[in-house]
Amino acid sequence: MAAGVSAGLNVLRLISEPTAAALAYGHQRLIGNKTVGGDSAVNGHPPVIRSSYGGGSRYGERCWECDELGHYKRDCPNMACWRCGEVRHFKLDCRNYDRWDEYRESLIRRAVDAVGKNVPVSKMCGGTSDVSVVVGKNVLVFDMGGGTFDVSIVTMKEGTQNDFTFVVKAVAGDSHLGGTDIDKRLLQHVAEQFRSQLEREDLLVKPRIRKKLNQLVVDAKHDLSVKTEAEIDLDCGGDDILTVRLERTKFEALNQDLFHRCMTIVEQALRDAKISKGEISEVLLAGGSTRTPKLQEMLMAFFGKPPIKSVNPDEAVAFGAAVQAGLLARRDKFAKASISVCDVTSVSIAVETRFGVMHVVIPRNSPLPASESAYFVLLDFQKSAWTALYEGDRALCQNNRLLGELKLDGFTPCLATLDRSIEAVIKIDENGILHATAEAIANHEDIGRKVETTVTLDTDFVQDSANIREETDWYMPQAKAEDAKIWAAKSSENRLWKLIVGLRVQGSSSMGHTDLEKHVSEAWAWFSEHKELALKEEYNRRYEELELLAKLQNLAVI
């Protein structure tokens, strides 16, 4: 391969020749190399388009929005990427996220639509050239790049016609854990060492020196993958050259908690897949940060076997993209591709309930396509119903990502009952596109009325990550404990609500329960006026009081 580019917070270029190169395939070959020149080469580098939060970027020249890609194809027919003849199939590749949410995917699909194609976004494991050796085995993909960390557990099934299917059993990860986190810690540590040599002068406040020092730190980190010690020499101008020695043991101590977070996610993925570590046949490394010896040692100690190192971790994803491109090309001649992927949802899909608590409809790691329903009742004299859709695995909606909303009007005002009035159906197809529907099934002037939404997301409709708490720390023990308390309280609140409403209905149809009716009214007033989720113990106490009174009156307790 003549050139490769990784898009992310830091841009990595792998250039093996001075002229620009293009990756292409056609009827005669899968991967080719065409040298191009003139306007298509920018400072000796190939023009690259990537999709990210801000749209596309052509490195070295200007930004390209998704809508401009169509003009790029039509108006630049001599560009290398379109010189292979008619472009019938192509592969868009981008950095991997454990939270492959609808917003990120919508940006990719906008780029796809702009050039008049419709390509499903899928994942492919490029860790072995002979797929038959892993048929029926569980493979754990340990992917740690510059900014994200992902763990996938995949098994391969063989069909009846020599076709293979990658079945994703579980995924887990952290989109705020990667090589850049290690770099930041090393930078602070080295800067402190230099500060002691310069009588407390902070080098990081000088942009030029900070940039230079950051690169030196990254180089030292790379050296520590093959050496036990690295030396950092910083030229501060003139005759001043500062030197710091960094040992691998110190490097590992500085980042010990990050490495343990990686293993915590590995354990979570195993639990989600419902398999033991002894059932993992192979461990595949992907991403440059997996070259860290300590990570490899921890994986070997945990699984009792060394990870696969036959594939360059920086190129593992590129191999998978090439395989996908080849499969797309083969579909012209074959009824079915020889390899397919059965993916899962990487996060839970939920609707918002009272007090902003998540009600999960489609759990994380559900096989795609997925479809589930949720039912809702109405409060006293409620005329309209509104709910928001979220993705994430924290208990509170504010800690997850907003996807969209559903609103139904026209309900007949009445006292609250236990009858279901609304059915919400959420579906996710094989391409990861979410479709949501809310239907009025009772107490409505037009039974069967529906509202629908397809979540391809607009930037104005998504909460910015900076405005919510860390949405990827759900797997940490502290977060799990917090969420367990919230969901337990919510469960107790629901139980109390059902009892109150049930007793109200029974009380309205019978006489002689004035004492009970008084307590029910007081409980309903407290319940309705409460603006925050109370403790589980408070709900349970009130439930037990009403339950005792109801049993004394020989009323049914729900």
Coordinates of C-alpha atoms in Angstrom, one line a residue:
M1 CA 0.0 0.0 0.0
A2 CA 1.5 3.3 -1.0
A3 CA -0.2 5.6 1.5
G4 CA -2.5 5.4 4.5
V5 CA -4.1 8.0 6.6
S6 CA -5.8 7.7 10.0
A7 CA -8.3 10.5 10.8
G8 CA -8.7 11.6 14.4
L9 CA -7.4 14.1 17.0
N10 CA -3.9 13.4 15.7
V11 CA -3.3 12.7 12.0
L12 CA -1.0 9.8 11.2
R13 CA 0.5 9.6 7.7
L14 CA 2.2 6.5 6.4
I15 CA 3.8 7.6 3.2
S16 CA 6.2 5.2 1.4
E17 CA 6.7 7.3 -1.8
P18 CA 7.0 11.0 -2.4
T19 CA 4.2 11.3 -4.9
A20 CA 0.5 11.1 -4.2
A21 CA -1.1 7.7 -4.4
A22 CA -4.7 6.4 -4.5
L23 CA -6.3 3.2 -3.2
A24 CA -8.6 1.7 -5.8
Y25 CA -10.1 -1.5 -7.0
G26 CA -12.0 -2.7 -10.0
H27 CA -12.9 -5.8 -11.9
Q28 CA -9.2 -6.8 -12.4
R29 CA -7.8 -6.1 -8.9
L30 CA -8.8 -5.4 -5.3
I31 CA -6.1 -2.9 -4.4
G32 CA -4.1 -0.8 -6.9
N33 CA -1.7 2.0 -7.0
K34 CA -2.0 5.0 -9.3
T35 CA 0.4 7.8 -9.2
V36 CA -1.3 11.2 -9.7
G37 CA 0.1 14.7 -9.9
G38 CA -0.9 18.2 -10.6
D39 CA -3.8 19.6 -8.6
S40 CA -4.7 16.3 -7.0
A41 CA -1.5 16.2 -5.0
V42 CA -1.2 18.6 -2.1
N43 CA 2.3 19.2 -0.8
G44 CA 3.3 15.8 -2.0
H45 CA 0.5 14.1 -0.1
P46 CA -2.6 12.4 -1.5
P47 CA -5.8 14.3 -1.1
V48 CA -7.9 12.7 1.6
I49 CA -11.5 13.2 2.5
R50 CA -12.7 12.1 6.0
S51 CA -16.0 12.4 7.8
S52 CA -16.1 13.6 11.3
Y53 CA -18.2 15.7 13.7
G54 CA -17.5 18.8 11.7
G55 CA -18.0 17.2 8.3
G56 CA -15.3 16.2 5.9
S57 CA -11.7 17.5 5.6
R58 CA -9.3 17.4 2.7
Y59 CA -5.9 17.6 4.5
G60 CA -3.5 20.1 3.2
E61 CA -6.0 22.3 1.3
R62 CA -9.5 23.0 2.5
C63 CA -12.5 21.6 4.3
W64 CA -15.1 19.7 2.4
E65 CA -18.7 19.5 3.7
C66 CA -20.7 16.4 3.0
D67 CA -22.9 18.3 0.4
E68 CA -19.8 19.2 -1.5
L69 CA -18.8 15.5 -2.1
G70 CA -21.3 15.2 -4.9
H71 CA -19.7 18.2 -6.7
Y72 CA -16.3 16.7 -6.0
K73 CA -17.3 13.6 -7.9
R74 CA -19.0 15.4 -10.8
D75 CA -16.5 18.2 -11.3
C76 CA -13.2 16.4 -10.7
P77 CA -13.4 13.4 -13.0
N78 CA -9.6 13.3 -13.4
M79 CA -9.0 12.9 -9.7
A80 CA -7.3 9.6 -8.8
C81 CA -10.3 8.2 -6.9
W82 CA -12.5 8.5 -10.0
R83 CA -9.9 7.4 -12.6
C84 CA -10.7 3.7 -12.3
G85 CA -13.6 4.1 -14.6
E86 CA -17.2 4.1 -13.3
V87 CA -17.3 4.1 -9.5
R88 CA -19.7 1.3 -8.7
H89 CA -18.7 0.5 -5.1
F90 CA -16.6 2.3 -2.5
K91 CA -15.7 2.0 1.1
L92 CA -15.9 4.9 3.6
D93 CA -13.7 4.2 6.6
C94 CA -13.4 6.2 9.8
R95 CA -12.2 5.9 13.3
N96 CA -13.9 3.3 15.4
Y97 CA -16.1 4.2 18.4
D98 CA -17.5 2.0 21.1
R99 CA -20.4 4.3 21.0
W100 CA -21.2 4.1 17.3
D101 CA -24.2 6.4 17.8
E102 CA -26.8 7.6 15.3
Y103 CA -25.3 11.0 15.0
R104 CA -21.9 9.8 13.9
E105 CA -23.5 7.3 11.6
S106 CA -25.7 10.0 10.1
L107 CA -22.7 12.0 9.0
I108 CA -21.3 9.0 7.2
R109 CA -24.6 8.4 5.5
R110 CA -24.8 12.0 4.4
A111 CA -21.5 11.6 2.7
V112 CA -22.6 8.4 1.1
D113 CA -25.8 10.0 -0.2
A114 CA -24.0 13.0 -1.6
V115 CA -22.1 10.8 -4.1
G116 CA -25.2 8.9 -5.1
K117 CA -24.4 5.6 -3.3
N118 CA -26.0 3.6 -0.5
V119 CA -23.4 1.6 1.4
P120 CA -24.3 0.0 4.7
V121 CA -21.8 0.7 7.5
S122 CA -20.5 -2.5 9.0
K123 CA -17.4 -3.8 10.8
M124 CA -15.0 -6.4 9.6
C125 CA -12.3 -8.2 11.4
G126 CA -9.1 -8.3 9.4
G127 CA -7.0 -10.3 11.8
T128 CA -6.5 -13.5 9.8
S129 CA -6.1 -14.4 6.1
D130 CA -7.6 -17.9 6.6
V131 CA -11.1 -17.6 8.0
S132 CA -11.4 -21.4 8.3
V133 CA -9.0 -21.5 11.3
V134 CA -11.4 -19.5 13.5
V135 CA -14.7 -21.1 12.6
G136 CA -16.7 -21.9 15.7
K137 CA -14.2 -20.1 17.9
N138 CA -14.5 -17.0 20.0
V139 CA -12.1 -14.2 19.2
L140 CA -11.7 -11.1 21.4
V141 CA -10.6 -8.0 19.5
F142 CA -8.7 -5.6 21.8
D143 CA -8.7 -2.3 19.9
M144 CA -6.9 0.7 21.5
G145 CA -6.1 3.6 19.3
G146 CA -5.3 7.2 19.9
G147 CA -8.6 8.4 21.4
T148 CA -10.8 5.4 21.9
F149 CA -10.8 1.9 23.3
D150 CA -13.0 -1.0 22.2
V151 CA -13.4 -4.6 23.0
S152 CA -15.4 -6.9 20.7
I153 CA -16.1 -10.6 21.1
V154 CA -16.8 -12.2 17.8
T155 CA -17.4 -15.8 16.6
M156 CA -17.5 -17.1 13.1
K157 CA -20.1 -19.5 11.7
E158 CA -19.8 -21.4 8.5
G159 CA -22.8 -21.8 6.2
T160 CA -23.8 -24.5 3.8
Q161 CA -22.3 -23.0 0.7
N162 CA -18.8 -22.1 1.9
D163 CA -20.0 -18.8 3.2
F164 CA -19.0 -17.4 6.6
T165 CA -20.7 -15.1 9.0
F166 CA -19.0 -13.0 11.7
V167 CA -21.4 -12.9 14.7
V168 CA -20.7 -10.1 17.2
K169 CA -21.6 -11.4 20.6
A170 CA -20.8 -8.3 22.6
V171 CA -19.0 -5.0 22.4
A172 CA -17.8 -2.7 25.2
G173 CA -15.5 0.3 25.3
D174 CA -14.7 3.8 26.3
S175 CA -14.6 6.7 23.8
H176 CA -12.4 8.7 26.2
L177 CA -9.6 6.2 26.7
G178 CA -6.7 5.9 24.3
G179 CA -3.1 6.8 23.5
T180 CA -3.8 10.6 23.8
D181 CA -4.6 10.0 27.5
I182 CA -1.3 8.4 28.0
D183 CA 0.5 11.2 26.1
K184 CA -1.1 13.8 28.4
R185 CA 0.1 12.1 31.5
L186 CA 3.6 11.7 30.1
L187 CA 3.7 15.3 29.0
Q188 CA 2.7 16.5 32.5
H189 CA 5.3 14.2 34.1
V190 CA 8.1 15.3 31.8
A191 CA 7.2 18.9 32.1
E192 CA 7.4 18.6 35.9
Q193 CA 10.9 17.1 35.6
F194 CA 12.1 20.0 33.3
R195 CA 10.4 22.5 35.7
S196 CA 12.7 21.3 38.5
Q197 CA 15.7 21.9 36.3
L198 CA 14.5 25.4 35.3
E199 CA 13.7 26.7 38.8
R200 CA 9.9 26.3 38.5
E201 CA 9.5 27.7 35.0
D202 CA 6.5 26.1 33.3
L203 CA 7.4 25.1 29.7
L204 CA 3.9 24.2 28.9
V205 CA 2.8 27.8 28.8
K206 CA 5.0 28.3 25.7
P207 CA 3.0 27.0 22.7
R208 CA 6.1 26.3 20.5
I209 CA 8.0 24.4 23.3
R210 CA 4.8 22.6 24.3
K211 CA 4.3 21.3 20.8
K212 CA 7.9 20.2 20.5
L213 CA 7.8 18.6 23.9
N214 CA 4.6 16.7 23.1
Q215 CA 6.2 15.2 20.0
L216 CA 9.2 14.2 22.1
V217 CA 7.0 12.5 24.6
V218 CA 5.1 10.6 21.9
D219 CA 8.4 9.4 20.5
A220 CA 9.6 8.3 23.9
K221 CA 6.4 6.4 24.4
H222 CA 7.0 4.6 21.1
D223 CA 10.6 3.8 22.2
L224 CA 9.4 2.3 25.5
S225 CA 7.5 -0.3 23.5
V226 CA 10.9 -1.9 22.5
K227 CA 13.2 -0.5 25.1
T228 CA 13.2 -0.3 28.9
E229 CA 14.4 3.3 29.0
A230 CA 14.0 6.4 26.8
E231 CA 15.8 9.7 26.8
I232 CA 14.1 13.0 26.1
D233 CA 16.3 15.9 25.0
L234 CA 14.6 19.3 24.7
D235 CA 16.4 22.1 22.9
C236 CA 15.1 25.3 24.5
G237 CA 17.2 27.6 22.3
G238 CA 20.8 28.7 22.5
D239 CA 23.0 26.3 24.4
D240 CA 20.2 25.1 26.7
I241 CA 19.4 21.4 26.2
L242 CA 17.4 19.7 28.9
T243 CA 17.5 16.0 29.4
V244 CA 15.1 13.6 31.2
R245 CA 15.3 9.9 31.4
L246 CA 12.1 7.9 31.4
E247 CA 12.0 4.3 32.5
R248 CA 9.4 1.8 31.4
T249 CA 8.5 1.0 35.0
K250 CA 7.8 4.7 35.6
F251 CA 5.7 4.9 32.4
E252 CA 3.7 1.9 33.6
A253 CA 3.2 3.3 37.1
L254 CA 1.9 6.6 35.6
N255 CA -0.7 4.8 33.5
Q256 CA -1.5 1.9 35.7
D257 CA -5.1 3.0 36.3
L258 CA -5.7 3.4 32.6
F259 CA -4.5 -0.1 31.9
H260 CA -6.7 -1.5 34.6
R261 CA -9.7 0.4 33.1
C262 CA -8.9 -1.5 29.9
M263 CA -9.1 -4.9 31.7
T264 CA -12.3 -3.8 33.4
I265 CA -13.9 -3.3 30.0
V266 CA -12.6 -6.7 28.9
E267 CA -14.3 -8.3 31.9
Q268 CA -17.5 -6.4 31.1
A269 CA -17.5 -7.6 27.5
L270 CA -17.1 -11.2 28.7
R271 CA -20.1 -10.8 31.0
D272 CA -22.2 -9.3 28.3
A273 CA -21.3 -12.2 25.9
K274 CA -22.1 -14.7 28.7
I275 CA -18.8 -16.5 28.2
S276 CA -15.8 -17.1 30.4
K277 CA -12.2 -16.1 29.6
G278 CA -11.3 -19.7 29.1
E279 CA -13.7 -19.8 26.1
I280 CA -11.8 -17.1 24.2
S281 CA -9.6 -18.9 21.6
E282 CA -7.7 -15.9 20.3
V283 CA -7.0 -12.3 21.3
L284 CA -6.4 -10.0 18.4
L285 CA -4.7 -6.6 18.8
A286 CA -5.7 -3.5 16.9
G287 CA -4.6 0.1 17.2
G288 CA -1.1 1.4 17.8
S289 CA -1.5 1.7 21.6
T290 CA -1.7 -2.1 21.9
R291 CA 2.0 -2.2 21.3
T292 CA 2.4 -1.2 25.0
P293 CA 4.2 -4.2 26.6
K294 CA 2.3 -3.8 29.9
L295 CA -1.0 -4.2 28.1
Q296 CA 0.2 -7.3 26.3
E297 CA 1.5 -8.7 29.6
M298 CA -1.9 -8.1 31.3
L299 CA -3.8 -9.8 28.5
M300 CA -1.5 -12.8 28.5
A301 CA -1.8 -13.1 32.3
F302 CA -5.6 -12.8 32.1
F303 CA -6.2 -15.2 29.2
G304 CA -3.2 -17.5 29.7
K305 CA -2.1 -17.1 26.1
P306 CA -0.3 -14.5 24.1
P307 CA -2.3 -12.2 21.8
I308 CA -2.0 -12.5 18.0
K309 CA 0.8 -10.3 16.7
S310 CA 0.9 -11.4 13.1
V311 CA -1.0 -8.3 11.9
N312 CA 0.3 -4.8 12.2
P313 CA -2.2 -3.2 14.7
D314 CA -2.1 0.1 12.8
E315 CA -3.2 -1.8 9.7
A316 CA -5.8 -4.2 11.1
V317 CA -8.8 -1.9 10.5
A318 CA -7.5 -1.1 7.0
F319 CA -7.3 -4.8 6.2
G320 CA -11.0 -5.2 7.3
A321 CA -11.9 -2.2 5.1
A322 CA -10.2 -3.8 2.1
V323 CA -12.1 -7.0 2.7
Q324 CA -15.3 -5.1 2.8
A325 CA -14.4 -3.3 -0.5
G326 CA -13.7 -6.6 -2.1
L327 CA -17.0 -8.1 -1.0
L328 CA -18.9 -5.1 -2.4
A329 CA -17.2 -5.6 -5.7
R330 CA -17.9 -9.4 -5.8
R331 CA -21.7 -8.8 -5.3
D332 CA -21.9 -8.1 -9.0
K333 CA -21.0 -11.7 -9.9
F334 CA -22.2 -13.7 -6.9
A335 CA -25.6 -13.9 -5.4
K336 CA -24.2 -13.8 -1.9
A337 CA -20.9 -12.5 -0.5
S338 CA -18.7 -15.2 1.1
I339 CA -18.4 -13.2 4.3
S340 CA -21.1 -11.3 6.2
V341 CA -21.4 -9.6 9.6
C342 CA -24.1 -9.9 12.2
D343 CA -23.7 -6.9 14.5
V344 CA -25.1 -5.8 17.8
T345 CA -26.2 -2.5 19.3
S346 CA -23.3 -1.0 21.1
V347 CA -25.4 1.0 23.5
S348 CA -28.9 0.8 25.0
I349 CA -31.8 2.6 23.5
A350 CA -34.3 4.0 26.0
V351 CA -37.2 6.4 26.5
E352 CA -37.4 9.1 29.2
T353 CA -39.7 8.5 32.2
R354 CA -40.6 10.6 35.2
F355 CA -37.7 12.4 36.9
G356 CA -35.6 11.9 33.8
V357 CA -34.9 8.2 34.5
M358 CA -34.0 5.9 31.5
H359 CA -36.5 3.1 30.7
V360 CA -34.4 0.8 28.5
V361 CA -36.3 -0.6 25.5
I362 CA -33.5 -2.2 23.5
P363 CA -30.6 -3.3 25.7
R364 CA -27.0 -2.9 24.8
N365 CA -25.6 -5.8 22.7
S366 CA -29.0 -6.7 21.2
P367 CA -28.5 -8.5 17.8
L368 CA -29.4 -6.5 14.8
P369 CA -32.1 -6.1 13.5
A370 CA -33.8 -5.4 16.8
S371 CA -37.4 -4.5 17.6
E372 CA -39.0 -3.9 21.1
S373 CA -42.1 -2.3 22.5
A374 CA -42.9 -0.3 25.6
Y375 CA -46.3 0.7 27.0
F376 CA -47.3 3.8 28.9
V377 CA -50.3 5.0 30.9
L378 CA -51.7 8.5 31.4
L379 CA -51.8 10.7 34.5
D380 CA -54.9 12.5 35.7
F381 CA -56.6 14.5 33.0
Q382 CA -53.6 14.2 30.7
K383 CA -54.4 15.4 27.1
S384 CA -51.0 14.9 25.5
A385 CA -48.0 12.7 25.9
W386 CA -44.3 13.4 25.2
T387 CA -41.2 11.3 25.6
A388 CA -37.6 11.6 24.5
L389 CA -35.4 8.9 23.0
Y390 CA -31.9 8.4 24.4
E391 CA -29.0 6.1 23.8
G392 CA -26.6 5.2 26.6
D393 CA -26.2 3.0 29.7
R394 CA -26.5 5.4 32.6
A395 CA -29.6 5.6 34.7
L396 CA -30.3 9.3 34.3
C397 CA -31.1 10.7 30.8
Q398 CA -28.9 13.7 31.5
N399 CA -25.9 11.4 31.4
N400 CA -26.8 9.9 28.0
R401 CA -27.2 11.2 24.5
L402 CA -30.5 12.6 23.2
L403 CA -31.7 11.1 19.9
G404 CA -35.2 12.5 19.3
E405 CA -38.7 12.8 20.6
L406 CA -42.2 11.6 20.1
K407 CA -45.4 13.5 21.0
L408 CA -49.0 12.5 20.8
D409 CA -52.0 14.9 21.3
G410 CA -55.7 14.3 21.5
F411 CA -56.1 12.1 24.6
T412 CA -59.5 12.1 26.4
P413 CA -59.0 13.7 29.9
C414 CA -59.9 11.3 32.7
L415 CA -58.6 10.0 36.0
A416 CA -55.5 7.9 35.8
T417 CA -56.0 4.2 35.5
L418 CA -53.7 1.2 35.0
D419 CA -54.9 0.8 31.4
R420 CA -52.2 1.1 28.8
S421 CA -52.8 4.1 26.5
I422 CA -49.6 4.3 24.4
E423 CA -47.5 1.8 22.7
A424 CA -44.0 2.9 21.7
V425 CA -42.2 0.6 19.2
I426 CA -38.5 1.1 18.5
K427 CA -36.7 -0.8 15.7
I428 CA -33.1 -0.8 14.6
D429 CA -32.4 -2.3 11.2
E430 CA -29.2 -4.1 10.0
N431 CA -27.7 -0.8 8.9
G432 CA -28.1 0.7 12.4
I433 CA -30.9 3.1 11.5
L434 CA -33.4 3.7 14.3
H435 CA -37.1 3.9 13.6
A436 CA -39.5 4.9 16.5
T437 CA -43.3 4.9 16.6
A438 CA -45.8 6.0 19.3
E439 CA -49.4 4.8 18.8
A440 CA -52.5 5.7 20.8
I441 CA -54.2 2.5 21.8
A442 CA -56.8 3.7 24.4
N443 CA -58.4 6.9 25.8
H444 CA -57.9 8.8 22.5
E445 CA -60.3 10.5 20.2
D446 CA -58.6 8.8 17.3
I447 CA -57.5 5.3 18.4
G448 CA -54.6 4.0 16.2
R449 CA -53.2 7.5 15.6
K450 CA -49.4 7.3 15.2
V451 CA -46.4 9.6 15.3
E452 CA -43.1 8.3 13.9
T453 CA -39.5 9.4 13.7
T454 CA -36.4 8.0 12.0
V455 CA -33.3 9.0 13.9
T456 CA -30.8 10.2 11.3
L457 CA -30.2 13.2 13.6
D458 CA -29.6 16.9 13.0
T459 CA -26.8 18.6 14.8
D460 CA -29.3 20.9 16.5
F461 CA -31.1 17.9 17.9
V462 CA -28.2 16.2 19.6
Q463 CA -26.8 17.1 23.0
D464 CA -23.2 18.2 22.8
S465 CA -20.9 15.8 24.7
A466 CA -19.5 18.8 26.5
N467 CA -22.9 19.5 28.1
I468 CA -23.3 16.0 29.6
R469 CA -21.3 14.0 32.1
E470 CA -19.0 11.3 30.8
E471 CA -21.3 8.9 29.0
T472 CA -18.7 6.2 28.7
D473 CA -18.0 5.6 32.4
W474 CA -21.0 3.4 32.9
Y475 CA -18.8 0.3 33.4
M476 CA -16.9 1.8 36.4
P477 CA -17.9 0.4 39.9
Q478 CA -18.9 3.8 41.2
A479 CA -21.2 4.5 38.2
K480 CA -22.8 1.1 38.5
A481 CA -23.5 1.6 42.2
E482 CA -25.1 5.0 41.5
D483 CA -27.2 3.7 38.7
A484 CA -28.3 0.6 40.7
K485 CA -29.7 2.9 43.5
I486 CA -31.6 5.1 41.0
W487 CA -33.1 2.2 39.1
A488 CA -34.1 0.5 42.4
A489 CA -35.8 3.7 43.6
K490 CA -37.6 4.0 40.2
S491 CA -38.8 0.4 40.5
S492 CA -40.2 1.1 44.0
E493 CA -41.8 4.3 42.7
N494 CA -43.6 2.4 39.9
R495 CA -44.8 -0.2 42.4
L496 CA -46.2 2.5 44.7
W497 CA -47.9 4.3 41.8
K498 CA -49.7 1.1 40.7
L499 CA -50.9 0.5 44.2
I500 CA -52.2 4.0 44.6
V501 CA -54.0 4.0 41.3
G502 CA -55.4 0.6 41.8
L503 CA -56.8 1.5 45.2
R504 CA -58.3 4.7 43.8
V505 CA -60.1 2.8 41.2
Q506 CA -61.4 0.2 43.7
G507 CA -62.4 3.0 46.2
S508 CA -64.4 4.9 43.6
S509 CA -66.6 1.8 43.0
S510 CA -67.2 0.9 46.7
M511 CA -68.2 2.6 49.9
G512 CA -67.2 2.3 53.5
H513 CA -63.4 2.8 53.1
T514 CA -63.2 6.4 54.3
D515 CA -60.0 5.8 56.3
L516 CA -58.3 4.1 53.4
E517 CA -59.5 6.7 51.0
K518 CA -58.0 9.4 53.1
H519 CA -54.6 7.7 53.2
V520 CA -54.8 7.0 49.4
S521 CA -55.6 10.7 48.8
E522 CA -52.7 11.8 51.0
A523 CA -50.3 9.4 49.2
W524 CA -51.5 10.6 45.8
A525 CA -51.0 14.2 46.8
W526 CA -47.4 13.4 48.0
F527 CA -46.7 11.4 44.9
S528 CA -48.0 14.1 42.5
E529 CA -46.3 17.0 44.1
H530 CA -42.9 15.3 44.5
K531 CA -40.5 16.9 42.0
E532 CA -37.5 14.7 42.6
L533 CA -37.0 10.9 42.8
A534 CA -37.1 9.9 46.4
L535 CA -35.2 7.1 48.1
K536 CA -36.3 3.6 47.6
E537 CA -36.9 3.2 51.3
E538 CA -39.4 6.1 51.3
Y539 CA -41.4 4.5 48.5
N540 CA -41.3 1.1 50.2
R541 CA -42.5 2.6 53.5
R542 CA -45.5 4.3 52.0
Y543 CA -46.3 1.1 50.0
E544 CA -46.3 -1.1 53.1
E545 CA -48.6 1.4 54.9
L546 CA -51.2 1.4 52.1
E547 CA -50.8 -2.4 51.6
L548 CA -51.7 -3.1 55.3
L549 CA -54.7 -0.8 55.2
A550 CA -55.9 -2.4 51.9
K551 CA -55.7 -5.9 53.3
L552 CA -57.6 -4.9 56.4
Q553 CA -60.4 -3.8 54.0
N554 CA -60.1 -7.0 52.0
L555 CA -59.2 -5.1 48.8
A556 CA -57.0 -6.5 46.1
V557 CA -53.4 -5.4 46.3
I558 CA -51.6 -5.0 43.0

